[in-house]
Coordinates of C-alpha atoms in Angstrom, one line a residue:
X1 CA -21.8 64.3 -0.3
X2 CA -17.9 64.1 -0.5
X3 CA -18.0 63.9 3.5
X4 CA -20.5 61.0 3.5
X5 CA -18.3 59.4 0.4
X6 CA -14.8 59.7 2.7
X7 CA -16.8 57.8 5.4
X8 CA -18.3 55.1 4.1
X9 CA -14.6 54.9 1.8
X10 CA -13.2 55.1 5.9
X11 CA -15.6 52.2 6.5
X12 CA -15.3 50.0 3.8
X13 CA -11.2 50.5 4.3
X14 CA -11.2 49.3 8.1
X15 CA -13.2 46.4 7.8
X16 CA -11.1 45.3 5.1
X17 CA -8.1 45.4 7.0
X18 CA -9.9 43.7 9.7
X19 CA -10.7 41.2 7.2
X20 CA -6.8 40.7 6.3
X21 CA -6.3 40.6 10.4
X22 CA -8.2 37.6 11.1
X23 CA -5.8 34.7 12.2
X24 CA -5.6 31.8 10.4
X25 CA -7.3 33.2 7.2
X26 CA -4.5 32.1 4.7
X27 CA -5.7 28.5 6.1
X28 CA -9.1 28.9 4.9
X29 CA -8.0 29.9 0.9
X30 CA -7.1 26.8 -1.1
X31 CA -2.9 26.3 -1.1
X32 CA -1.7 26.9 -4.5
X33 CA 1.1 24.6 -5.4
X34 CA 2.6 24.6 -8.9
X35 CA 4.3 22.0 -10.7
X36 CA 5.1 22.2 -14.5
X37 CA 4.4 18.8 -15.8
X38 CA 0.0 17.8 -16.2
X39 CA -0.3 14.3 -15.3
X40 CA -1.3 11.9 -18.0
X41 CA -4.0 10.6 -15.1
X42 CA -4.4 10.2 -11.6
X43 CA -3.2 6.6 -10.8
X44 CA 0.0 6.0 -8.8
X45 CA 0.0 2.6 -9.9
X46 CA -0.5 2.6 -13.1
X47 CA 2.2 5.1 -14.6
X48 CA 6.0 6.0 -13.9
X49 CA 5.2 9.8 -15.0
X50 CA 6.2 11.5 -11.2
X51 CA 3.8 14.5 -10.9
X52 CA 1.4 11.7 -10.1
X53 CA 3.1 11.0 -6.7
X54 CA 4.3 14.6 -6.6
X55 CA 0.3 15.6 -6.2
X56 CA -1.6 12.5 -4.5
X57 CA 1.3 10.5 -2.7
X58 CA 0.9 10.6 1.1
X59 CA -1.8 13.2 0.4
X60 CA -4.4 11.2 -1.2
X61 CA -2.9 8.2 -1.7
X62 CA -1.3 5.7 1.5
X63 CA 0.9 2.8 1.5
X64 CA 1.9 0.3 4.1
X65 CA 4.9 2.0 4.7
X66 CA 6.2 6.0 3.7
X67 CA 9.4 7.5 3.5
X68 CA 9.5 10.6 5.4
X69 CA 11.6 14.1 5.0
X70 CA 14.8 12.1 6.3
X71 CA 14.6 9.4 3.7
X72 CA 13.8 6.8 6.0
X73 CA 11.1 4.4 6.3
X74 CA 8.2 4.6 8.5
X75 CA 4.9 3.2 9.6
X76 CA 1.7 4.6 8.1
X77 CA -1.1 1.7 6.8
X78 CA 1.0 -0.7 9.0
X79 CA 1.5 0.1 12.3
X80 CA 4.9 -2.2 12.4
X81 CA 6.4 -5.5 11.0
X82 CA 8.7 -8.1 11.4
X83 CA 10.9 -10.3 8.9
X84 CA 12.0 -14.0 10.0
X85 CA 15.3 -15.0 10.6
X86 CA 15.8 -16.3 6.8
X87 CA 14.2 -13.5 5.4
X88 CA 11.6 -14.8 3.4
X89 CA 8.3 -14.2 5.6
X90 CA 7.4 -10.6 6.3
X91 CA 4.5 -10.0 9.1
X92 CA 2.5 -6.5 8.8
X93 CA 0.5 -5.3 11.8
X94 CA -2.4 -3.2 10.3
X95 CA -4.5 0.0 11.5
X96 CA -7.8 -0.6 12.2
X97 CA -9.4 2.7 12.7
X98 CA -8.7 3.7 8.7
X99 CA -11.7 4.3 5.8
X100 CA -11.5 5.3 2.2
X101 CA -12.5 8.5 1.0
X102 CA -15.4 6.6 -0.1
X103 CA -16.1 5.2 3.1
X104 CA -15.3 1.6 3.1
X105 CA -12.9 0.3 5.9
X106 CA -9.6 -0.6 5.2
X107 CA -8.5 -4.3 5.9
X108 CA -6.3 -7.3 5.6
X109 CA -8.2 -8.1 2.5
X110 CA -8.1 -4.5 0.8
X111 CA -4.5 -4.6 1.4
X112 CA -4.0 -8.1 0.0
X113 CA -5.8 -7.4 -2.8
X114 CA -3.6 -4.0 -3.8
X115 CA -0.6 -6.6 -3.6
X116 CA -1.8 -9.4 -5.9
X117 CA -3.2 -6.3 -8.2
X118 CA 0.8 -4.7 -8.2
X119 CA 2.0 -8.3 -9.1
X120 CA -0.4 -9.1 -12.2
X121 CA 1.1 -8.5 -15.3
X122 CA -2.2 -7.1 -17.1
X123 CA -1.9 -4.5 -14.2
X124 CA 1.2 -2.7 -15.9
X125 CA 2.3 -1.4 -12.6
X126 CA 5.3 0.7 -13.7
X127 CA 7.2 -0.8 -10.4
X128 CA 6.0 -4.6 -10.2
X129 CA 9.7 -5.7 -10.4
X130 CA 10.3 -4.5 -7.1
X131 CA 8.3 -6.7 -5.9
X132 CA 8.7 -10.1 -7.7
X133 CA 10.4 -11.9 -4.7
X134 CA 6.6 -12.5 -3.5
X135 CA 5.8 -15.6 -3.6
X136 CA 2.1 -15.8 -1.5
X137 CA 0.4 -12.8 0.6
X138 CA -2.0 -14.4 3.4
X139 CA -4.6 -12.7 5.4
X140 CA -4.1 -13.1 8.9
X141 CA -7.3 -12.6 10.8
X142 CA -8.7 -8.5 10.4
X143 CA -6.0 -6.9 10.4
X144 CA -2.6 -8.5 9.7
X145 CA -1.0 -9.4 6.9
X146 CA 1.8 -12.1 5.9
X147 CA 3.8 -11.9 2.9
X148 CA 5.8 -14.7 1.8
X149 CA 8.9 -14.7 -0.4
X150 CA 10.4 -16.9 -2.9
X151 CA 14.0 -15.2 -2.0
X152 CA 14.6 -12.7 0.7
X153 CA 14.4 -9.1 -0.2
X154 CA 15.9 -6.6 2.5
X155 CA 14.0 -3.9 0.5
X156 CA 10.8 -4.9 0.8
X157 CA 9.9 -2.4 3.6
X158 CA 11.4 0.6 1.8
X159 CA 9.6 -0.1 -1.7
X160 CA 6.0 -0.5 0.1
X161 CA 6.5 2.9 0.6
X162 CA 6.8 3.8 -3.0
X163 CA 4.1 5.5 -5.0
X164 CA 3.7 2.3 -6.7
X165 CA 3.0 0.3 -4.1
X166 CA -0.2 2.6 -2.4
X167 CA -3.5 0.4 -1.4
X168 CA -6.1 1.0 -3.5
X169 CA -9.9 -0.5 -3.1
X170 CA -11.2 -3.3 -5.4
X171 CA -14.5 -0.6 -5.8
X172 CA -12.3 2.3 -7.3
X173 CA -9.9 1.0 -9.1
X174 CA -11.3 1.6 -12.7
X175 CA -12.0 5.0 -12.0
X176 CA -8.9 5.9 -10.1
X177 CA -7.4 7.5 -13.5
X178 CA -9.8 10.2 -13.3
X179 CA -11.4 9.8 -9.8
X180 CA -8.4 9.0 -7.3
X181 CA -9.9 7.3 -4.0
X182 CA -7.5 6.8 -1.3
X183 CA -6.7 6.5 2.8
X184 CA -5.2 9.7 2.8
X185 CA -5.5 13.1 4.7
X186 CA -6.9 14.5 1.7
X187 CA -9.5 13.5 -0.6
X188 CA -9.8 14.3 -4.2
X189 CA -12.6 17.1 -5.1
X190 CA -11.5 17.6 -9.4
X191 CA -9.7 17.5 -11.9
X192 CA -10.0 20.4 -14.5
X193 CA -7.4 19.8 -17.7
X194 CA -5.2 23.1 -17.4
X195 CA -7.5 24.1 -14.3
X196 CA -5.7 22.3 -11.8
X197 CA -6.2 19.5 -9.3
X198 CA -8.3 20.1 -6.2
X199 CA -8.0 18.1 -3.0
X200 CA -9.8 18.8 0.6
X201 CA -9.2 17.6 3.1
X202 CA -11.0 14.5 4.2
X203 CA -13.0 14.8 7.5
X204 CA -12.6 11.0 8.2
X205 CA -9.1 10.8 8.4
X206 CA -7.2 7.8 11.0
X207 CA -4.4 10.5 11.6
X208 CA -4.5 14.0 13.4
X209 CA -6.8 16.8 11.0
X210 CA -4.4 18.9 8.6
X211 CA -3.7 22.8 8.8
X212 CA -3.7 23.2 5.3
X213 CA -7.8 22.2 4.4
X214 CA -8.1 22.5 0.8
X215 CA -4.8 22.6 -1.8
X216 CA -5.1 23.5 -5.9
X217 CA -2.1 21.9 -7.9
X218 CA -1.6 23.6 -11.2
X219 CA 0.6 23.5 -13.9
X220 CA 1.9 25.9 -16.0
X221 CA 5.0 24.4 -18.9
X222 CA 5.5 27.9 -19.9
X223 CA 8.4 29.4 -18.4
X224 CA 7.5 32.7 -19.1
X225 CA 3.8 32.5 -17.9
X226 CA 5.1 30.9 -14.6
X227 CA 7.3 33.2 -14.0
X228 CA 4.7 36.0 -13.9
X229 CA 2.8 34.0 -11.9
X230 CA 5.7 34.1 -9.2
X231 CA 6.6 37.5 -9.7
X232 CA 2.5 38.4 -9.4
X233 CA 2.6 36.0 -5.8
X234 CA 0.0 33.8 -7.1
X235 CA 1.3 31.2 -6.2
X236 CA 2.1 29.7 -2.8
X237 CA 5.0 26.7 -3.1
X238 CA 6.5 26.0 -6.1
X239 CA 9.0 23.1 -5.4
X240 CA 11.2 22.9 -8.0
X241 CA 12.3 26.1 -9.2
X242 CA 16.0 24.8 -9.3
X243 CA 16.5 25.7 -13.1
X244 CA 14.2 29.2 -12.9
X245 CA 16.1 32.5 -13.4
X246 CA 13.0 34.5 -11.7
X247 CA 14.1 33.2 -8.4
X248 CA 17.1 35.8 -8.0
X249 CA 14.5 38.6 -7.8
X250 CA 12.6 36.9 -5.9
X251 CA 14.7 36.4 -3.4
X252 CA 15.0 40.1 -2.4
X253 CA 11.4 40.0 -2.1
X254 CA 9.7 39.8 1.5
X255 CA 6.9 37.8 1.0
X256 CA 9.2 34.7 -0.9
X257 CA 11.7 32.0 0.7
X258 CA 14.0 30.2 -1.4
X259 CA 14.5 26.7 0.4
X260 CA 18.1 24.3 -1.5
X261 CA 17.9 20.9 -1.0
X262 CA 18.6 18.0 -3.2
X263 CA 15.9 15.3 -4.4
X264 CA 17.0 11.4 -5.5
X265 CA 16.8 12.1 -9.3
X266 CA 19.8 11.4 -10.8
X267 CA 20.4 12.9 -14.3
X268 CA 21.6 11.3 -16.8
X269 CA 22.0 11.7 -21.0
X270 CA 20.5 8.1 -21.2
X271 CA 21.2 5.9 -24.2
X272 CA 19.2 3.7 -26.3
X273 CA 21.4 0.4 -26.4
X274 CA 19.4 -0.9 -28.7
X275 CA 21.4 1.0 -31.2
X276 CA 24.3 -0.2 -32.5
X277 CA 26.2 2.7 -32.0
X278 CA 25.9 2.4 -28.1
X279 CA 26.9 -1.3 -28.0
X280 CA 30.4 -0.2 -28.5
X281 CA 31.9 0.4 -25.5
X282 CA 34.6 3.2 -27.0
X283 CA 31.4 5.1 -28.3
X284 CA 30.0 5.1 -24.8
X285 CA 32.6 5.9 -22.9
X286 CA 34.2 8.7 -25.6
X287 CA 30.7 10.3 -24.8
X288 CA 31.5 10.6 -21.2
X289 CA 34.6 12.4 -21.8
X290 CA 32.7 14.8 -24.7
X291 CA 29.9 16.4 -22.1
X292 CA 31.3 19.2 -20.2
X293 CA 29.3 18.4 -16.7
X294 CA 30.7 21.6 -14.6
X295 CA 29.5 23.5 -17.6
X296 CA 26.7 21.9 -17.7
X297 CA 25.7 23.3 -14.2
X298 CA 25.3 27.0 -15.1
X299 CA 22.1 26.1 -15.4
X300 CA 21.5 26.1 -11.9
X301 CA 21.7 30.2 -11.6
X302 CA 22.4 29.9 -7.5
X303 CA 23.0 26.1 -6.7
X304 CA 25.9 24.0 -7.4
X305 CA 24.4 20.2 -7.5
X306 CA 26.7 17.3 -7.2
X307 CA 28.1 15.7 -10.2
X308 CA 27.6 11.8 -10.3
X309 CA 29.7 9.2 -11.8
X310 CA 26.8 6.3 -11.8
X311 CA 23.1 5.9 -11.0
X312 CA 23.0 6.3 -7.0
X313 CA 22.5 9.0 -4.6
X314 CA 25.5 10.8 -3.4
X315 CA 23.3 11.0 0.1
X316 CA 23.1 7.3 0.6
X317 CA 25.5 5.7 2.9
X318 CA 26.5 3.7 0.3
X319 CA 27.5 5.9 -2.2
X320 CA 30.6 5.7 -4.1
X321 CA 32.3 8.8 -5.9
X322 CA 32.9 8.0 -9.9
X323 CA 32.1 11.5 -10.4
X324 CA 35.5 12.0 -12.4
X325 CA 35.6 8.3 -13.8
X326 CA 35.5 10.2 -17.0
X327 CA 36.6 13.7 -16.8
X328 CA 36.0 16.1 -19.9
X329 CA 38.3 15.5 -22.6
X330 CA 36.8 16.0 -26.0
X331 CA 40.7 14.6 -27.4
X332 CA 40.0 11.5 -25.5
X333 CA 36.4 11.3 -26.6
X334 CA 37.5 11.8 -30.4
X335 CA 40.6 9.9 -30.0
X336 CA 38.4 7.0 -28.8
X337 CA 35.8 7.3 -31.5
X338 CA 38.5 7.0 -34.0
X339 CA 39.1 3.8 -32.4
X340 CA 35.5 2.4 -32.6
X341 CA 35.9 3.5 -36.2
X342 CA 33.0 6.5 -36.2
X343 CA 33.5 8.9 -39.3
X344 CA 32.2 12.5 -38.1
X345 CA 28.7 14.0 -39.1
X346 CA 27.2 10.7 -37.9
X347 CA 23.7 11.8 -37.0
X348 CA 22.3 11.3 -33.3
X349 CA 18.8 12.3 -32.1
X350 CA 18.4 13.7 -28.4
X351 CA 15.0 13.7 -27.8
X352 CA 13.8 16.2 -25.0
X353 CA 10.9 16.1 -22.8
X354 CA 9.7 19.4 -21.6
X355 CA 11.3 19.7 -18.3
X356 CA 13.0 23.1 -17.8
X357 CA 16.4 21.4 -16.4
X358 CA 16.5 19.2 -20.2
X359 CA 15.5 22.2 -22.2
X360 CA 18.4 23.9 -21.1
X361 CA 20.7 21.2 -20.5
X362 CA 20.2 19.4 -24.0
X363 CA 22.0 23.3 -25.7
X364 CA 24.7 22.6 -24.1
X365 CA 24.6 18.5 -24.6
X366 CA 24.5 19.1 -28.6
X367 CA 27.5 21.4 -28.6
X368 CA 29.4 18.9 -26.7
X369 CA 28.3 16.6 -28.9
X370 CA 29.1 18.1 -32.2
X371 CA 32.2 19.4 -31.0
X372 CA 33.6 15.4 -31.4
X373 CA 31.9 14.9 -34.6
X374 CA 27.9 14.5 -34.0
X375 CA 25.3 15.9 -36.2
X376 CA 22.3 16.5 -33.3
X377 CA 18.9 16.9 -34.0
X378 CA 17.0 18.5 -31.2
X379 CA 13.5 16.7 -30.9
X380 CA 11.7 18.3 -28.4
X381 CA 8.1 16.3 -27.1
X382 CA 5.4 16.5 -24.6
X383 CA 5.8 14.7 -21.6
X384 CA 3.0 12.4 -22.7
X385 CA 5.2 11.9 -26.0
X386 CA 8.1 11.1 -24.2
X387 CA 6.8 8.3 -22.3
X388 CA 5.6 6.9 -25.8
X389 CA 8.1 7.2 -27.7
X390 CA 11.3 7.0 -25.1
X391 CA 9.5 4.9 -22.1
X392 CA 7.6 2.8 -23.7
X393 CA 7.9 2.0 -27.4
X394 CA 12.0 2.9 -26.5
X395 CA 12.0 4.7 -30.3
X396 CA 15.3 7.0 -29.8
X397 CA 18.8 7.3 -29.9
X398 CA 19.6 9.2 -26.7
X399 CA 17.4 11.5 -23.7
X400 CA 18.1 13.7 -21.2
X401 CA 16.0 12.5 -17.8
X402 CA 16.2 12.5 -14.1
X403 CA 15.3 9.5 -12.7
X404 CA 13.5 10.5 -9.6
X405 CA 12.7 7.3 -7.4
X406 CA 15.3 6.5 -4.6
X407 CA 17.1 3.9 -4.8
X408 CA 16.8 2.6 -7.9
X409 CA 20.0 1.2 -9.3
X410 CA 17.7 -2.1 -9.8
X411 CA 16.4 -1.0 -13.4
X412 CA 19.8 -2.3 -15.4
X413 CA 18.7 -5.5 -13.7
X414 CA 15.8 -5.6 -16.0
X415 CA 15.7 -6.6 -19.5
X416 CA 12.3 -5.1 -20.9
X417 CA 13.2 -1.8 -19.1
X418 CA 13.6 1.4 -21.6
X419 CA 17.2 1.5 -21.8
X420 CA 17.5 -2.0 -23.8
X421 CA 20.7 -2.3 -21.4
X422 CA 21.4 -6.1 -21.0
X423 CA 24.0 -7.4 -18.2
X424 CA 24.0 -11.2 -16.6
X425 CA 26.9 -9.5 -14.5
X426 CA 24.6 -6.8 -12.9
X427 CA 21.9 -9.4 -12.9
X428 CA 23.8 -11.8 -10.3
X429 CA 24.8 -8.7 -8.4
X430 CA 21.4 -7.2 -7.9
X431 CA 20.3 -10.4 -6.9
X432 CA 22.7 -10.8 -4.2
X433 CA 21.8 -7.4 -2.9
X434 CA 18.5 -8.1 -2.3
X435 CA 19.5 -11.2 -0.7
X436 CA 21.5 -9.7 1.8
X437 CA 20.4 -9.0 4.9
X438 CA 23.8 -7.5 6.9
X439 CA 23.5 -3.7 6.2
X440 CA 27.5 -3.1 5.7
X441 CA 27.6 -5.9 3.3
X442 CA 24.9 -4.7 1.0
X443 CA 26.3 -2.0 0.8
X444 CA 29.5 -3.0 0.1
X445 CA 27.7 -4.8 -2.9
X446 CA 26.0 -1.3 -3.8
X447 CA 29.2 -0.1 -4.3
X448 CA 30.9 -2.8 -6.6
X449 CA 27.2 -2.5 -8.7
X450 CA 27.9 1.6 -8.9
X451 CA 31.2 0.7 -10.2
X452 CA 29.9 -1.7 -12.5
X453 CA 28.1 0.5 -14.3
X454 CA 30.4 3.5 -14.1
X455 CA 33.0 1.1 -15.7
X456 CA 30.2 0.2 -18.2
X457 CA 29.8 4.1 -19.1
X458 CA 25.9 2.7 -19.2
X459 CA 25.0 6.1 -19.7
X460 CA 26.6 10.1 -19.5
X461 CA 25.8 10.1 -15.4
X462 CA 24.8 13.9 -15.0
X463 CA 24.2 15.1 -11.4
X464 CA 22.0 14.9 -8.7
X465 CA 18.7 16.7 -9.5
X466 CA 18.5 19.5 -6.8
X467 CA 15.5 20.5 -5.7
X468 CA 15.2 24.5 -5.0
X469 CA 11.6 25.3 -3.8
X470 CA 10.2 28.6 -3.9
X471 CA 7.7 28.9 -0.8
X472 CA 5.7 31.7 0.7
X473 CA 7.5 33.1 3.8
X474 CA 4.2 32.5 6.1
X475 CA 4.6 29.0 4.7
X476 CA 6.0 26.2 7.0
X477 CA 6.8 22.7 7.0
X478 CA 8.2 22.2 3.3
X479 CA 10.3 19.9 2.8
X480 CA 14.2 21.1 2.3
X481 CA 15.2 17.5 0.3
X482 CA 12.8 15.4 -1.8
X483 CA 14.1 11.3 -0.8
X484 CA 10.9 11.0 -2.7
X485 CA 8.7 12.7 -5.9
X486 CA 5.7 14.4 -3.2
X487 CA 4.3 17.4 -1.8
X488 CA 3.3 15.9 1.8
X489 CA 0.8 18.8 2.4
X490 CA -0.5 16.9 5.6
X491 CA 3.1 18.5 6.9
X492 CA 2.6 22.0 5.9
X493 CA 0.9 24.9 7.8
X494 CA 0.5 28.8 7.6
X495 CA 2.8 30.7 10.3

């Protein structure tokens, strides 16, 4: 009996391993991607939360145009454009071999229709300021389109590419909270509250078939919990681990890569200037001199981020370094609030969303704070609480955030935007950079509105967000930088 027990143990061992040896098995087991943050829905267009583009953007969701791994923009629903000579008439070329998950064919009407939809107010697309320099959008035969502007906007390529701007269908709409239905390579499959999100991909696809067929993204806001989960190898790509301490271990592991890159999403300790205390120039600018920023970075256990001086990207041609416009001086800082006449103990409340890099950021924030007078409360929320509270009803004093879409220093243009920041002076300039259509003068105009508001000390400008992903080492094409908030799993693929 033990004889015939070793053999069929002998048996039942090789064809196992066989099993294992067949190539191109990982391909046929659902990806596992983890991000921390549960999406309030499913709907690009209809919320600013980013781990709604981080999961369906370019995977389930398509727009005109995309921004690819370089940060710059290409073709996708439009095959290529042109602008006139003044600037104000934009012509898209369209695919016409594309259909919806659902099966309906993509058009110049479905694409006209996902414009007009972005630019109705009742809409509430988090983003339809981008685009209010459209004046008419025309259907031009099948497939072409014809946008027409009120004033030129030299952007307008780049933010069709945005999460905000992806083409829905007029028969999915209402049920694209819960039921997303794009043009992508992947098409939705379910959505199970602390399950996950399941995508497949979609047979029918205009572009060459994905490696990756089928991808689970979950989300686990314990830190402790996900960290098992990485140390267990249950997961396969975890792209933003920047602010994880399990990642050193990890590292010396075999079967783990550790990939540094940056994304766009500048952090900043935003303020409320609603408040009266933040319409005082003193106050705000004695508050960039209180935060220790290089301090600040030891929460980054093996990256060193850049530290920022204003809202842009230090990898945009453009950029400008204010990053020591305010250097940390807590003597200046108290010196200046004695100026603005603040008394100490004045209370301030830094309200926290549950993103690891503002949990452990906002420790060091309040002892910086209270070191020049401050009495912090901590109020720590749920991501769906903070956009309540901070992003839409704008009920706090300050927040710690990273601001992940590119290039968008246009939100102090706005005056119903979260940060009650009000400037005519910024207004004029943004308008003359859209306007502009010579390259080196726009940016020359970027630069003079990052100065603005580093003069302004609008806010405590941070650093750049970097973006440290944690990827199985069979696991190829992952992005290294993140110019925007997604997981393009139509680029990925098991070595």
């Amino acid at each position: 009996m033990g004889d015939a027990f070793s053999r069929r143990l002998a048996v039942v061992l090789l064809a196992s391993l066989s099993f294992l040896a067949i190539p191109g098995l990982a391909s046929q087991t659902p990806l596992r991607v983890e991000l921390q943050l549960e999406p309030p829905h499913l709907d690009p267009t209809l919320t600013a939360a980013s781990t709604v583009a981080e999961a369906l953007h370019l995977n389930v969701f398509q727009g005109l145009t995309r921004i690819d791994r370089h940060g710059e923009v290409q073709a996708a629903l439009a095959t290529r454009w042109e602008v006139s000579e003044d600037g104000l008439v934009y012509r898209f070329a369209l695919r016409s071999d594309v259909r919806f998950h659902h099966g309906r064919t993509f058009d110049s009407a479905v694409a006209a229709y996902s414009l007009r939809r972005l630019l109705e107010v009742e809409n509430a697309n988090p983003q339809r300021h981008l685009f209010q320099a459209i004046r008419h959008v025309e259907e031009v035969g099948t497939h072409e389109l014809r946008i027409e502007l009120a004033q030129p906007d030299a952007l307008l390529p780049f933010r069709l590419a945005l999460s905000a701007a992806v083409i829905v269908h007029p028969d999915t709409v209402h049920t694209n909270r819960s039921h997303p239905v794009g043009t992508g390579p992947y098409r939705f499959v379910d959505w199970e509250r602390n399950e996950g999100i399941r995508l497949r991909a979609f047979e029918a696809y205009w572009g060459e078939p994905p490696a990756i067929r089928e991808a689970l993204f979950t989300f686990t806001p314990n830190r402790v919990e996900l960290e098992n989960l990485l140390s267990e190898g249950a997961i396969d790509l975890y792209p933003d681990a920047s602010s994880l301490t399990a990642h050193m271990p990890l590292m010396q592991r075999a079967d783990y890569v550790i990939q540094d890159g940056l994304s766009e999403g500048e952090v900043l300790l935003a303020m409320n200037h609603g408040r009266t205390l933040f319409q005082d120039l003193r106050v705000r600018r004695a508050l960039s001199h209180a935060i220790d920023r290089e301090a600040l970075l030891t929460i980054y256990p093996s990256i060193d981020p850049p530290l920022i001086g204003s809202h842009f990207s230090p990898r945009h041609p453009a950029y400008v370094d204010l990053s020591q416009r305010y250097p940390y001086d807590p003597e200046r800082a108290r010196k200046l609030l004695a100026e603005a006449g603040f008394s100490g103990g004045t209370p301030i409340a830094l309200t926290v969303p549950p993103t690891q890099y503002a949990e452990r950021s906002s420790l060091y924030i309040a002892s910086d704070l209270e070191a020049v007078g401050f009495e912090v409360e901590l109020q720590r929320v749920s991501w769906g609480e903070w956009l309540r509270q901070v992003f839409t009803e704008r009920d706090y004093d300050m927040t710690v955030i990273a601001h992940v879409e590119p290039m968008d220093i246009d939100i102090y243009a706005r005056d119903d935007y979260y940060f009650n920041y009000h400037s005519e002076t910024f207004r004029e300039l943004w308008s003359r950079i859209e306007a502009q259509q010579d390259p080196a003068e726009r940016h020359r105009l970027l630069a003079e509105a990052q100065r603005h508001l580093a003069e302004e000390a609008v806010h405590v400008f941070l650093f750049l967000k970097p973006q440290q992903a944690i990827r199985k080492s069979n696991l190829q094409g992952v992005w290294d930088d993140a110019p925007i908030p997604a997981v393009v799993l139509e680029e990925l693929y098991w070595e």
